Short mmCIF file of C-alpha atoms and ligand atoms in Angstrom, two decimals:
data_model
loop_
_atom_site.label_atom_id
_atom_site.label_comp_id
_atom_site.label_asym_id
_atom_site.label_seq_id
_atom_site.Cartn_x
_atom_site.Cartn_y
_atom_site.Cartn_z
CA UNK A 1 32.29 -47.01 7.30
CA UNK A 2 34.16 -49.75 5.55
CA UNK A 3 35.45 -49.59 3.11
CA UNK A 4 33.30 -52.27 0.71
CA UNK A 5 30.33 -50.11 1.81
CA UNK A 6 31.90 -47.07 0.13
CA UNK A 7 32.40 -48.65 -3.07
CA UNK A 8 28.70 -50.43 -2.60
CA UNK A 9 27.79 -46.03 -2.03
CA UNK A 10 29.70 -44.77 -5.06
CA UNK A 11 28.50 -47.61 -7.31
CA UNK A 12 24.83 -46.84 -6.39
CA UNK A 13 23.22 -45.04 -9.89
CA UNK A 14 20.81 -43.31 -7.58
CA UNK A 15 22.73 -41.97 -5.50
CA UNK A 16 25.82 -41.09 -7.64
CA UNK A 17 25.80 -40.73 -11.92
CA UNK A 18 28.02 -43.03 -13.29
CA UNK A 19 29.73 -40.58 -15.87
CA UNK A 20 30.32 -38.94 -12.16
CA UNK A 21 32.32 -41.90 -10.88
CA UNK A 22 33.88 -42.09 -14.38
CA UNK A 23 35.20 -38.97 -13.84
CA UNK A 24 36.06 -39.38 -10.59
CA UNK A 25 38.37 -42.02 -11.16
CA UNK A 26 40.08 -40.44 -14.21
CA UNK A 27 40.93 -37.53 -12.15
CA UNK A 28 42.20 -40.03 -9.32
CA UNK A 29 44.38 -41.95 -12.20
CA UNK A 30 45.87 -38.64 -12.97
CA UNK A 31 46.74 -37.94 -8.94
CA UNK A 32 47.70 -41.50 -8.50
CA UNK A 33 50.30 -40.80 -11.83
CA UNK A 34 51.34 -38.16 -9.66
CA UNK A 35 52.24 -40.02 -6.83
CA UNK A 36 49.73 -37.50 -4.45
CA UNK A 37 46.74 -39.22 -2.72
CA UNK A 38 43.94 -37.38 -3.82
CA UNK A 39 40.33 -37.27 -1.72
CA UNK A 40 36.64 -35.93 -1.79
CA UNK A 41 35.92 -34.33 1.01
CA UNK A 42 33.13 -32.01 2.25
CA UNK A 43 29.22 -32.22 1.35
CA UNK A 44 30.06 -34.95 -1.01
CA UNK A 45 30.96 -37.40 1.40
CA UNK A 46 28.39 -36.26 4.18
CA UNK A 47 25.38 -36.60 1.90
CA UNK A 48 26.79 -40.13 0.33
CA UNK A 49 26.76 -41.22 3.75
CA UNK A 50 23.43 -40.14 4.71
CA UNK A 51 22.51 -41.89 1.08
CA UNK A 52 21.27 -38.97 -0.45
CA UNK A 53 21.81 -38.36 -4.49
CA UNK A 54 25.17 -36.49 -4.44
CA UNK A 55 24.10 -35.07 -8.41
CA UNK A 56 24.09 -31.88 -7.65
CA UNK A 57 26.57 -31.74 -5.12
CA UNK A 58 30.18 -30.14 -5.55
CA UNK A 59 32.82 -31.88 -5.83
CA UNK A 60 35.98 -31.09 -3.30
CA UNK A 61 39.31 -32.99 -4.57
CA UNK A 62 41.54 -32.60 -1.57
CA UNK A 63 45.65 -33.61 -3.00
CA UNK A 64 48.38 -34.05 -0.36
CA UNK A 65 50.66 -32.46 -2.77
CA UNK A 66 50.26 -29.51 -5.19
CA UNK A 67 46.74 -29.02 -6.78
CA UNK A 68 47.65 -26.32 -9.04
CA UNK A 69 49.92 -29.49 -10.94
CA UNK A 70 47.07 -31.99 -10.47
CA UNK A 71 45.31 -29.09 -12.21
CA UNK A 72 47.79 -28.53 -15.03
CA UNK A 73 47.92 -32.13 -15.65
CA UNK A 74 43.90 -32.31 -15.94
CA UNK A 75 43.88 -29.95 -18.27
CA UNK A 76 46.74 -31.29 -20.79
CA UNK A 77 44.88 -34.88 -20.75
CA UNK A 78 41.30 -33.87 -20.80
CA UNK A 79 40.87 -30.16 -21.79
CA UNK A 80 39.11 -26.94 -20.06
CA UNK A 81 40.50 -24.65 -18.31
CA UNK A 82 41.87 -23.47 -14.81
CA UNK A 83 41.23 -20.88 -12.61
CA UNK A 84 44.17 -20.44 -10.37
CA UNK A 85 44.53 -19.10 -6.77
CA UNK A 86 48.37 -19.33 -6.16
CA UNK A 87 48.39 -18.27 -2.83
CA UNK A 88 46.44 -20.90 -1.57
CA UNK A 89 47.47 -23.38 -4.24
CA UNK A 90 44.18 -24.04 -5.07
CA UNK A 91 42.41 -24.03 -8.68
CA UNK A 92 39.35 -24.45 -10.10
CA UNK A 93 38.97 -26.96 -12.82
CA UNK A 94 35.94 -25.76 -16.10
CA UNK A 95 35.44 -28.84 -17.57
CA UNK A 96 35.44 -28.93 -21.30
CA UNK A 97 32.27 -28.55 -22.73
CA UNK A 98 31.94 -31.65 -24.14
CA UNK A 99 31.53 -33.10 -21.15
CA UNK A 100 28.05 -31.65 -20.51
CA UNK A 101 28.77 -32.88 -17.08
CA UNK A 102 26.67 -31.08 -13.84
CA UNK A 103 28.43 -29.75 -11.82
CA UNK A 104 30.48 -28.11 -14.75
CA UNK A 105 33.62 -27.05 -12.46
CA UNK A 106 35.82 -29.23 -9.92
CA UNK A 107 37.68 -27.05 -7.29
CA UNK A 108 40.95 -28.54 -6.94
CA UNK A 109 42.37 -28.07 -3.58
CA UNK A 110 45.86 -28.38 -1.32
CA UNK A 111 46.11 -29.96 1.81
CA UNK A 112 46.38 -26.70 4.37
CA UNK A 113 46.50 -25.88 7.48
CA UNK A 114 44.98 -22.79 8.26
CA UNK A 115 45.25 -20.32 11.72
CA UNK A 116 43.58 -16.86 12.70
CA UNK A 117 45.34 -13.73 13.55
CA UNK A 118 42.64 -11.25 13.63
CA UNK A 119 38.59 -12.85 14.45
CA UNK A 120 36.28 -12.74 11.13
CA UNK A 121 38.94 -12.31 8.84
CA UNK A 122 40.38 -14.37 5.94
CA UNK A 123 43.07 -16.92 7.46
CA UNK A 124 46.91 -17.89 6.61
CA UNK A 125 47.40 -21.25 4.93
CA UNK A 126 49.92 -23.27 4.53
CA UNK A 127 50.40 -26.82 3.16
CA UNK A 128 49.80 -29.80 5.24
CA UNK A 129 48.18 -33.36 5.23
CA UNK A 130 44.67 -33.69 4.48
CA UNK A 131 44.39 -34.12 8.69
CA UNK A 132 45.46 -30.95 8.87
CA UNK A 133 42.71 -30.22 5.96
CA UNK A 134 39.81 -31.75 7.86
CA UNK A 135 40.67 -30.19 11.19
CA UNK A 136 40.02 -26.50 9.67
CA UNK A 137 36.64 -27.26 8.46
CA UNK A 138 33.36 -26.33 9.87
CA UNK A 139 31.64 -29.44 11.35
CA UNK A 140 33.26 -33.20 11.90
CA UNK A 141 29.89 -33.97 9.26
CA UNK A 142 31.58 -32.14 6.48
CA UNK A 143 35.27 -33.00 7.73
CA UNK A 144 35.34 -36.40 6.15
CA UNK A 145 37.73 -37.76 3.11
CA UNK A 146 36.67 -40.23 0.47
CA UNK A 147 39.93 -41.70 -0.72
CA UNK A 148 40.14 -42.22 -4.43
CA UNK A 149 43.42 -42.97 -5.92
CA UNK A 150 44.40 -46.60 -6.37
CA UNK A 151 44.02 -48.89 -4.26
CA UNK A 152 42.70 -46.73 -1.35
CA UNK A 153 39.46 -46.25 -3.72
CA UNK A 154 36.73 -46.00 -0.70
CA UNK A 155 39.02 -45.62 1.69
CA UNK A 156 36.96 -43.32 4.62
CA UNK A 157 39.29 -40.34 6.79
CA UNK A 158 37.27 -39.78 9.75
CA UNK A 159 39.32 -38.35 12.38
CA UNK A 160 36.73 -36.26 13.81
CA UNK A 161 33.76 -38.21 14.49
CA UNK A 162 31.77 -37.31 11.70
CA UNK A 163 29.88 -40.15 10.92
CA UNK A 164 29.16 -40.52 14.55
CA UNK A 165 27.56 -36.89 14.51
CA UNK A 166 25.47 -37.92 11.59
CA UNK A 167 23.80 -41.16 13.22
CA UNK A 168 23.25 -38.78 16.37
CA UNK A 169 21.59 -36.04 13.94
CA UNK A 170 24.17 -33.76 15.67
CA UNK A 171 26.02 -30.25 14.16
CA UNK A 172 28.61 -29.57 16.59
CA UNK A 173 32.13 -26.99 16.12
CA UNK A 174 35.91 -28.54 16.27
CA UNK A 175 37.03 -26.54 18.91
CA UNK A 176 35.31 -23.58 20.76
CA UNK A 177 36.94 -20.67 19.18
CA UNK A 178 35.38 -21.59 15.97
CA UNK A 179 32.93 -19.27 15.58
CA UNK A 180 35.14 -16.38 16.98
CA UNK A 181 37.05 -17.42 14.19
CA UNK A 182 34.96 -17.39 11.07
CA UNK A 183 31.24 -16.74 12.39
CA UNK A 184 29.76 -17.57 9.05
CA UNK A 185 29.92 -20.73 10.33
CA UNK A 186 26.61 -20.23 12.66
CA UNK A 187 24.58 -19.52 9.21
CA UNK A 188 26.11 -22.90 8.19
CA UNK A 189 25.24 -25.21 11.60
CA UNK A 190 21.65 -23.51 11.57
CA UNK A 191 21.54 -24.05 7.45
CA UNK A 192 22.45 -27.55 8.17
CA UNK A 193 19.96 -28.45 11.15
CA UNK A 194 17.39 -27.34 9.59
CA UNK A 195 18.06 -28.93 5.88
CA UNK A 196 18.54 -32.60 7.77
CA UNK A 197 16.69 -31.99 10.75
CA UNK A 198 19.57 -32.30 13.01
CA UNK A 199 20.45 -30.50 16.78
CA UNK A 200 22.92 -28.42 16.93
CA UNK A 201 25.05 -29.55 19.87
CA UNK A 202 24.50 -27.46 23.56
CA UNK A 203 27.40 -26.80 24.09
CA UNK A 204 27.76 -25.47 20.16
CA UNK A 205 24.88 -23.47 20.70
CA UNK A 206 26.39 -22.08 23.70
CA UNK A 207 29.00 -20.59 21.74
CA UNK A 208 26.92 -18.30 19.92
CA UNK A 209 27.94 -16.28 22.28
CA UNK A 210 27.97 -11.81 23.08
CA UNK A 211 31.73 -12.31 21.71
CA UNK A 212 31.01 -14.73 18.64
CA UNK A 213 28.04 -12.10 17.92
CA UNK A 214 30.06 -8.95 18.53
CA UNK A 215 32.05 -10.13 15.49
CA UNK A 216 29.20 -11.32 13.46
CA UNK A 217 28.36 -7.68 13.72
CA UNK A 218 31.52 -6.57 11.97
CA UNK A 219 31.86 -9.21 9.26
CA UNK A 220 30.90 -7.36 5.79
CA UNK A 221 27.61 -6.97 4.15
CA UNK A 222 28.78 -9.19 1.51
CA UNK A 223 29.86 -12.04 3.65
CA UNK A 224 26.56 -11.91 5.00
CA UNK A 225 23.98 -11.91 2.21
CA UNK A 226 25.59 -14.48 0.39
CA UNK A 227 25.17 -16.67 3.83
CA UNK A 228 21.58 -15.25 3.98
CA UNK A 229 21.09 -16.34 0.41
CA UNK A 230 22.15 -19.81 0.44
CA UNK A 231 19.88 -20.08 3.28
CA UNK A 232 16.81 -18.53 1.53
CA UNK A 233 18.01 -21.40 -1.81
CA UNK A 234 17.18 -23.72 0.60
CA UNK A 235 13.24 -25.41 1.43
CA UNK A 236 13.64 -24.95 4.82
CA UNK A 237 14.71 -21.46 4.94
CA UNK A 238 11.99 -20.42 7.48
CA UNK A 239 12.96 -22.79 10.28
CA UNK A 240 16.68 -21.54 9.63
CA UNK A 241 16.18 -17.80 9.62
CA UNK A 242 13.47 -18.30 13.05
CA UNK A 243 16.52 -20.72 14.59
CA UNK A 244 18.49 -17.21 13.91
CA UNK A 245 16.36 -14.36 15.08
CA UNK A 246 15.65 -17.09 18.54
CA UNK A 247 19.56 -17.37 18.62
CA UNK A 248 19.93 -12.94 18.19
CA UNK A 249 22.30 -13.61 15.19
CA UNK A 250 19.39 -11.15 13.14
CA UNK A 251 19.81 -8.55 15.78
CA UNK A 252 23.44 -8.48 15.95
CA UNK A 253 23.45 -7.98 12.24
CA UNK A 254 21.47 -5.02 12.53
CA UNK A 255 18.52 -4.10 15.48
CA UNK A 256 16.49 -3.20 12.39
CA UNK A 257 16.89 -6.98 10.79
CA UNK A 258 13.52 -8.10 11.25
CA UNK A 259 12.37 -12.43 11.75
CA UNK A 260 11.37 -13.56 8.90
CA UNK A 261 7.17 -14.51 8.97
CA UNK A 262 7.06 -18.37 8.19
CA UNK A 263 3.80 -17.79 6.77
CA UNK A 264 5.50 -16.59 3.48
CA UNK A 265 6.72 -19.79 3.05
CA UNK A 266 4.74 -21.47 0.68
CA UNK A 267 5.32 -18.18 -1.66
CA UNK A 268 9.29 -18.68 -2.46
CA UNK A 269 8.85 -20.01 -5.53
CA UNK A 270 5.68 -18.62 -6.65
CA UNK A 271 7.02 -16.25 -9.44
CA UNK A 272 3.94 -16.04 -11.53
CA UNK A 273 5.38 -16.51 -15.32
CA UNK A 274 2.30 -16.15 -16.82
CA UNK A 275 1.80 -12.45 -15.07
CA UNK A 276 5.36 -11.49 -16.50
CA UNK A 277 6.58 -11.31 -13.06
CA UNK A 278 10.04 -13.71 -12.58
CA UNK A 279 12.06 -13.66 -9.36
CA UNK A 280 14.70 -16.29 -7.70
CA UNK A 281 13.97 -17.65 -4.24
CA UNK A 282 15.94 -14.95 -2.74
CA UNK A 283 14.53 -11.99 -4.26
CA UNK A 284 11.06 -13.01 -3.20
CA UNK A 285 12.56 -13.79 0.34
CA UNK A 286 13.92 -10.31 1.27
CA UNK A 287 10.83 -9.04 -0.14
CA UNK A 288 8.85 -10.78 1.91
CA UNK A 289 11.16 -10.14 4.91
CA UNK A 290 11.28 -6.44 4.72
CA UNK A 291 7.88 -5.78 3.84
CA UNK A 292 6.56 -4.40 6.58
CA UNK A 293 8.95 -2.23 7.50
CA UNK A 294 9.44 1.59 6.91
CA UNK A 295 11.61 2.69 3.53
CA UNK A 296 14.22 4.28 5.85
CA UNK A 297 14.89 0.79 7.62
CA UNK A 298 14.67 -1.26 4.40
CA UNK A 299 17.53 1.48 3.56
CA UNK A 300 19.74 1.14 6.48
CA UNK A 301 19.17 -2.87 5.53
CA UNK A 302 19.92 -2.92 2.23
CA UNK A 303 23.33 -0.88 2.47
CA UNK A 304 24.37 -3.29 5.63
CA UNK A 305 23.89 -6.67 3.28
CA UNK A 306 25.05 -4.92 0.42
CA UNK A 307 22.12 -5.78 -1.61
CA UNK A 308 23.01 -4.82 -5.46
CA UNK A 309 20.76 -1.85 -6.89
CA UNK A 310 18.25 -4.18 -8.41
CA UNK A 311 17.03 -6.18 -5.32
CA UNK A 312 17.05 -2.77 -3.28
CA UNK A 313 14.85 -1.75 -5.42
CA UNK A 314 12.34 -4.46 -5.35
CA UNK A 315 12.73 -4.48 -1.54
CA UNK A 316 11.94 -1.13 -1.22
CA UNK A 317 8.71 -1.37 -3.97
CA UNK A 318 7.51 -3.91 -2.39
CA UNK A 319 7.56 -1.75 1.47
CA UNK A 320 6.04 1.10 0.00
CA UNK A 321 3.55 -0.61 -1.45
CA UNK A 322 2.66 -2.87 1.74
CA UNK A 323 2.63 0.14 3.67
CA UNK A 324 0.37 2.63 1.15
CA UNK A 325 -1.83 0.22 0.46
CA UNK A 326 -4.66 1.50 2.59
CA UNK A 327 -4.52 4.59 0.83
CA UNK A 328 -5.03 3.17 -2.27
CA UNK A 329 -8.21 0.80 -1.63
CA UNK A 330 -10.39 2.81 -2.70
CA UNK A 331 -9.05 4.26 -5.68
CA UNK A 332 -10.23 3.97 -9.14
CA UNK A 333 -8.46 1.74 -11.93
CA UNK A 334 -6.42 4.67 -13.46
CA UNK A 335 -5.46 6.00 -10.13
CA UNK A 336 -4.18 2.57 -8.85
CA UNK A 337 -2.34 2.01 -12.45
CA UNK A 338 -0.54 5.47 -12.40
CA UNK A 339 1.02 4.38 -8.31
CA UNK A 340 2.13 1.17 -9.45
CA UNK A 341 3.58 2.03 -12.48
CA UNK A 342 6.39 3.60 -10.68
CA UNK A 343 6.83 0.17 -9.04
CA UNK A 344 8.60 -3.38 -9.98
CA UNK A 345 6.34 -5.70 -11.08
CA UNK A 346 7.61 -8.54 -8.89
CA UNK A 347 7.20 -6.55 -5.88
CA UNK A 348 3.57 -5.82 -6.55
CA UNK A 349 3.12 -9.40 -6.70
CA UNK A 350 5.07 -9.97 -3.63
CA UNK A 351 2.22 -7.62 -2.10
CA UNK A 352 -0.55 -9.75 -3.51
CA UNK A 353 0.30 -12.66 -2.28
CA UNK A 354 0.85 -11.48 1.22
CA UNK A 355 -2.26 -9.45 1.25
CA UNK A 356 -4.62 -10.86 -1.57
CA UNK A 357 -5.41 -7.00 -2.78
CA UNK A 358 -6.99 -8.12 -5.98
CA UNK A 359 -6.69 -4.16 -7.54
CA UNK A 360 -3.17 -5.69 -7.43
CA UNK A 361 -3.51 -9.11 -9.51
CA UNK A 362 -6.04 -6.64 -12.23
CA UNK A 363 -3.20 -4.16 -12.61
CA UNK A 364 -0.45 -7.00 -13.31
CA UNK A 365 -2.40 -9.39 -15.84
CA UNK A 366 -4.78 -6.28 -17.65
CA UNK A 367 -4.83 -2.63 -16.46
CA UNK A 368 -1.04 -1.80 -17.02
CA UNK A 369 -1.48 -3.36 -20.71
CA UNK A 370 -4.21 -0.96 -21.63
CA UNK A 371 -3.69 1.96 -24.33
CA UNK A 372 -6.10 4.21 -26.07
CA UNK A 373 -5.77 3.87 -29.48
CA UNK A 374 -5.17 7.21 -30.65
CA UNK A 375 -1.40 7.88 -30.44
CA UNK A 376 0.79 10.66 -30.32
CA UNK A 377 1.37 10.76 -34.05
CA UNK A 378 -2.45 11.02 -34.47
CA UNK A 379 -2.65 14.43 -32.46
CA UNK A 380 -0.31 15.76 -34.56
CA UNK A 381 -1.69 15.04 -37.82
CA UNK A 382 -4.79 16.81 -35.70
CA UNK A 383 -2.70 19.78 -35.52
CA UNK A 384 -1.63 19.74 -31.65
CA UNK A 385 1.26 21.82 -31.48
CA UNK A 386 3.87 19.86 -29.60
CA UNK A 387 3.90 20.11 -25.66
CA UNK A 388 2.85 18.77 -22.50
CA UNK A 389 -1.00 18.79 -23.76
CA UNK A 390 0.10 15.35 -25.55
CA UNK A 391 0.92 13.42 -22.43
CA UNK A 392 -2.23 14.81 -20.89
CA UNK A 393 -4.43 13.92 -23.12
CA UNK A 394 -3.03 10.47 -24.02
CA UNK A 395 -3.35 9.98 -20.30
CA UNK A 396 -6.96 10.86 -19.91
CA UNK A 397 -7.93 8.95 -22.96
CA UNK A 398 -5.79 5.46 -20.85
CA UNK A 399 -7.82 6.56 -17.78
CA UNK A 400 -10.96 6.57 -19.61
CA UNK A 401 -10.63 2.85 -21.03
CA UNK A 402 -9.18 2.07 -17.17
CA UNK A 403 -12.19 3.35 -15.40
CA UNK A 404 -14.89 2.38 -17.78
CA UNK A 405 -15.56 5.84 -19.46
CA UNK A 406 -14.32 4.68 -22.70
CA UNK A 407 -15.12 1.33 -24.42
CA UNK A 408 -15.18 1.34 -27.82
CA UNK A 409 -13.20 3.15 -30.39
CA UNK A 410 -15.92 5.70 -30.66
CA UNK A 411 -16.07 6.16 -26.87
CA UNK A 412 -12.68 7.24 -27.43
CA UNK A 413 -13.17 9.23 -30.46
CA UNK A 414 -15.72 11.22 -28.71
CA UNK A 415 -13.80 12.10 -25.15
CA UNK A 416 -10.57 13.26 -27.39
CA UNK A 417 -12.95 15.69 -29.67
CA UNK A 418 -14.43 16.96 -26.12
CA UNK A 419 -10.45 16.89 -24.62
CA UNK A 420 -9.23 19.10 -28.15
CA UNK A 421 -11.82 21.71 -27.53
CA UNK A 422 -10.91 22.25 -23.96
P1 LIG B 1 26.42 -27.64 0.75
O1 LIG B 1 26.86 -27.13 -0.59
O2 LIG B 1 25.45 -28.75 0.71
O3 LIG B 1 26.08 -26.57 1.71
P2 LIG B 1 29.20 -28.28 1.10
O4 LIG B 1 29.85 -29.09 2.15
O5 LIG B 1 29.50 -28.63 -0.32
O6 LIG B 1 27.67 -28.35 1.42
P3 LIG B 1 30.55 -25.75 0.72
O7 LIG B 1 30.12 -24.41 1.19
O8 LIG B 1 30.70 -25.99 -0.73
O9 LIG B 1 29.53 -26.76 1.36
O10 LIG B 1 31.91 -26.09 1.46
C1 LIG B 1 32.68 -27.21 1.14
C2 LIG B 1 33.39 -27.69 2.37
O11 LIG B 1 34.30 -26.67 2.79
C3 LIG B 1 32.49 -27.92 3.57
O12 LIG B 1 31.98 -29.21 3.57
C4 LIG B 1 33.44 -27.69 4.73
O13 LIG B 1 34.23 -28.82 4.94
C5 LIG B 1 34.34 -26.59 4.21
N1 LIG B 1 33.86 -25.25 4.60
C6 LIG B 1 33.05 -24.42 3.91
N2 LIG B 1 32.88 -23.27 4.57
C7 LIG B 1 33.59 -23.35 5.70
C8 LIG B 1 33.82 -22.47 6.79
N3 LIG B 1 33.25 -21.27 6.86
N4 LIG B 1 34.65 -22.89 7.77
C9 LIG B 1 35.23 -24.12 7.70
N5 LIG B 1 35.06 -24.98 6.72
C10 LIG B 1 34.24 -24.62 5.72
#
């Protein structure tokens, strides 16, 4: 791309916020003060390329020359703060508030070189030129540099063919041991493909290997959900995760890891607000996932992705209640309210979308609001000495309104005269 085109791309209000640009170029003023030529690299350039809006997208300042002092320097002039990773002599820039600028950080980073002693782990860095930077990235698509200080404003780095890739619609690796290296990076080519619709190159795929997928079976639960999780943030989450199970990455994270059933699709976002019942996208996504299989599995799954307390939990609800549900069909109102009490709300409406159970959609918008009137301060001014009899006769008197026994205050009146004599 030349490099009047990139200028014609950054100057386009659809596709990039002026205030963005604005602050773009102040930070490449500051670099340019510096004397260190200063780049965006990453998804910023790929998606201002392929002339989609870049508003959301993070911004990646590459410096040949120290970051943490580009940082510093950003911070005197303009305010914020800086988080600081010394090793790596990179930082992350909080904008001052006052900027009420989206994305509200800037990750600051130092041209490095990186190399592998041991598969899947974390790598050794050391300073280099931003070609150095580019060649230790993923995919040539997000190995390209936007220059922005001075006079190389719209300058484009592409030393590895990623521009090329993206007119082919093609995800391909920069050398073949990447995905021994860092096998993340197969969550990212099949995140990718399926977000723009693009192949991921044969002889890519063909790395995906028994040895890239022997370590993909070691790398940490952790590592793993959040990869899992940016792919459920994303609309085309069900191609991805299929393009997984077909390529046994869900296998070799566990046997147990079921594919995910595209027919849940449409639900991702249907948190019901109205019912009370809020989840994220990924939250509803491992609900659906593991709903069919057995508590011990969704177990075993939850401690291999590390899955906090609070989403194990819903998985789980939402299992047991997929898999009891037969038992419960035929229950009355009270019966089915007392069972799902002792269940998340958000996985009971997991299970109604998947299976329609209305019993499910009455418990969630009326039955587990209802309460008999008479409350436990009113049995004692009746004289009920204090004891479990309280708890069983609330209950009943909550059944009775449930199942239809009771519908009026004197309904009500009458069953808890009956319930004192008993
Ligand atoms: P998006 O946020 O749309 O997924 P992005 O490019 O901003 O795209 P990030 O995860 O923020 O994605 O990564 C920023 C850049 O860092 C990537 O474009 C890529 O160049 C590099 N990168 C990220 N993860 C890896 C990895 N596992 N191996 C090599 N390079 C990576």
């Amino acid at each position: 791309m030349k490099k009047d085109e990139a200028l014609r791309l950054l100057h386009d209000p659809n596709l990039i916020r002026p205030q963005s640009l604005i602050l773009l170029s102040n930070i490449a003023d500051l670099a340019a003060s510096l004397k260190v030529p200063c780049y965006i690299v990453g998804g910023f350039v790929r998606d201002l390329i392929l002339k989609r809006p870049v508003h959301d997208a993070d911004y990646d300042i590459v410096v040949e020359g120290d970051a943490l002092t580009l940082g510093h320097a950003l911070v005197k002039t303009y305010g914020g703060h800086l988080t600081e990773h010394p090793k790596f002599r990179t930082a992350i820039w909080h904008l001052p508030s006052t900027f009420n600028f989206q994305p509200s950080t800037i990750d600051l980073i130092t041209a490095r070189k990186e190399s592998y002693e041991t598969p899947g782990a974390l790598p050794t860095v050391e300073p280099s030129v931003i070609a150095d930077d580019l060649r230790r990235r993923d995919f040539p698509v997000n190995a390209m540099a936007l220059r922005l200080d001075g006079e190389h404003l719209g300058e484009l780095l592409d030393p590895l063919g990623g521009q090329a890739d993206l007119e082919k619609k093609t995800l391909r690796v920069l050398h073949p041991r990447s995905f021994i290296d860092d096998p993340t990076r197969i969550f990212r080519a099949v995140r990718y493909a399926a977000r723009y619709g693009f192949n991921i190159e044969a002889q890519t795929l063909d790395l995906v290997n028994e040895e890239a997928l022997k370590i993909l079976h070691s790398l940490s639960g952790e590592r793993l959900r959040h990869e899992l999780d940016l792919i459920l943030d994303e609309e085309s989450a069900p191609q991805a995760l299929t393009h997984l199970a077909d390529l046994g990455v869900l296998t070799a994270i566990h046997p147990k890891l079921p594919a995910f059933d595209s027919s849940c699709a449409d639900w991702l976002d249907d948190a019901n607000e109205r019912l009370g019942v809020q989840a994220d996208r990924r939250t509803m996504g491992y609900m659906f996932w593991f709903m069919e299989l057995s508590e011990a599995d969704v177990i075993l799954l939850a401690n291999r992705l590390n899955f906090t307390n609070e989403l194990t939990l819903d998985v789980w609800s939402a299992a047991q209640l997929f898999n009891g549900l037969p038992h419960l069909t035929n229950m009355k109102p009270s019966e089915w309210t007392y069972t799902l009490e002792k269940l998340s709300p958000i996985s009971i409406y997991a299970v109604y979308l998947t299976t329609q159970e209305n019993a499910l959609l009455r418990y969630l918008s009326f039955w587990r609001h209802v309460k008999p009137h008479v409350s436990g301060a009113d049995l004692k001014s009746r004289g009920l000495p204090p004891g479990p009899r309280y708890g069983e006769i609330l209950s009943r008197l909550r059944s009775a309104w449930l199942d239809g026994e009771a519908s009026s205050k004197e309904d009500e009146a009458a069953l808890l005269e009956r319930l004192l004599k008993e």
